Amino acid sequence: MRARHVAGAPISWGACEVPGWGEMPDPQTVLAEMEQLGLQGTELGPPGFLPHDADELAATLSAHHLQFVGSFAPLVLHERDARVARQMASETLALLARAGGQMLVVAVVADLDWSAPGELSDEEWRHLAEHAAEIEALAAEQGITFALHPHVGTLIETEAQVQRALAETTVGWCLDTGHLVIGGTDPAQFARAHADRVTHVHLKDVDGDLAAELRAGRLSLLQATQRGLFLPLGRGVARVAATLEALDGHGYDGWFVLEQDRAITADEPGGDQAQAMLDTTESIAFLNAAQKAEEINR
């Protein structure tokens, strides 16, 4: 079995683009800790977290022996006019191409303020599929891989929306174990049924009770995250080991990004960042144990 490509995500240390999320961690501390943990790469994080100049970004990551995995982009794709989305995607793709990034990970939001999503009409689904395909083609022109990301609080969240998006689109997908299970989709079943669509993977685990509160509308995503919604791998209900087995069985050889969402709201943010190191260490140990178990079983 080939060795996995394992990266980190700045949101595991609290860096997030969602408005009002919380305190932003120090980027140099985050990168140094990723390097210390032995992670091979990182995603970009929210605007302004890492340098936007391609040369400076590449040098910053190289100094910590980290590869530039990719960037997350919330885009509005369901409207007839997608000029703003194309422009935003083009700018991100240009940075990725110049700095050696590999993935454009796209969540489909109702608007750029992350307003509460509604159900889409048939026409809006057609627009979404057409514009996603256009942006995937733009990415391919730059040598970048596209991944559509189901995500809480976006237009592709629930199991029904995931199935509709799979049927309507032909683009690659980011399999996010946490966001899938919160929306009601079994990540392991998704991996077994749609591994050929998976171009990128985000790994997180989920507290089942808090996920139920979130689905019922009794907690917001931020509130649930502050209470510990996202857990180190192996502690929750996301069936991470079964998902890994299904992906490995299909020959997936892309990135696995450890992404345990965190919101820093304490008076002493350093305490939350210390917990990020402990939790990521636990997740890495889980990945290593899962791979050894698969090798034994084979």
Short mmCIF file of C-alpha atoms in Angstrom, two decimals, residues 68 96 134 145 205 242 250 258 267 286:
data_model
loop_
_atom_site.label_atom_id
_atom_site.label_comp_id
_atom_site.label_asym_id
_atom_site.label_seq_id
_atom_site.Cartn_x
_atom_site.Cartn_y
_atom_site.Cartn_z
CA PHE A 68 1.18 24.16 -1.24
CA LEU A 96 -2.19 28.55 -7.17
CA GLU A 134 -16.65 26.08 -16.49
CA THR A 145 -7.50 20.02 -9.96
CA ASP A 205 -14.45 13.40 12.97
CA ALA A 242 -14.12 2.65 6.74
CA HIS A 250 -10.18 2.24 -5.14
CA LEU A 258 -6.44 16.88 8.42
CA ASP A 267 -9.05 35.03 26.42
CA PHE A 286 -5.07 7.24 14.03
#
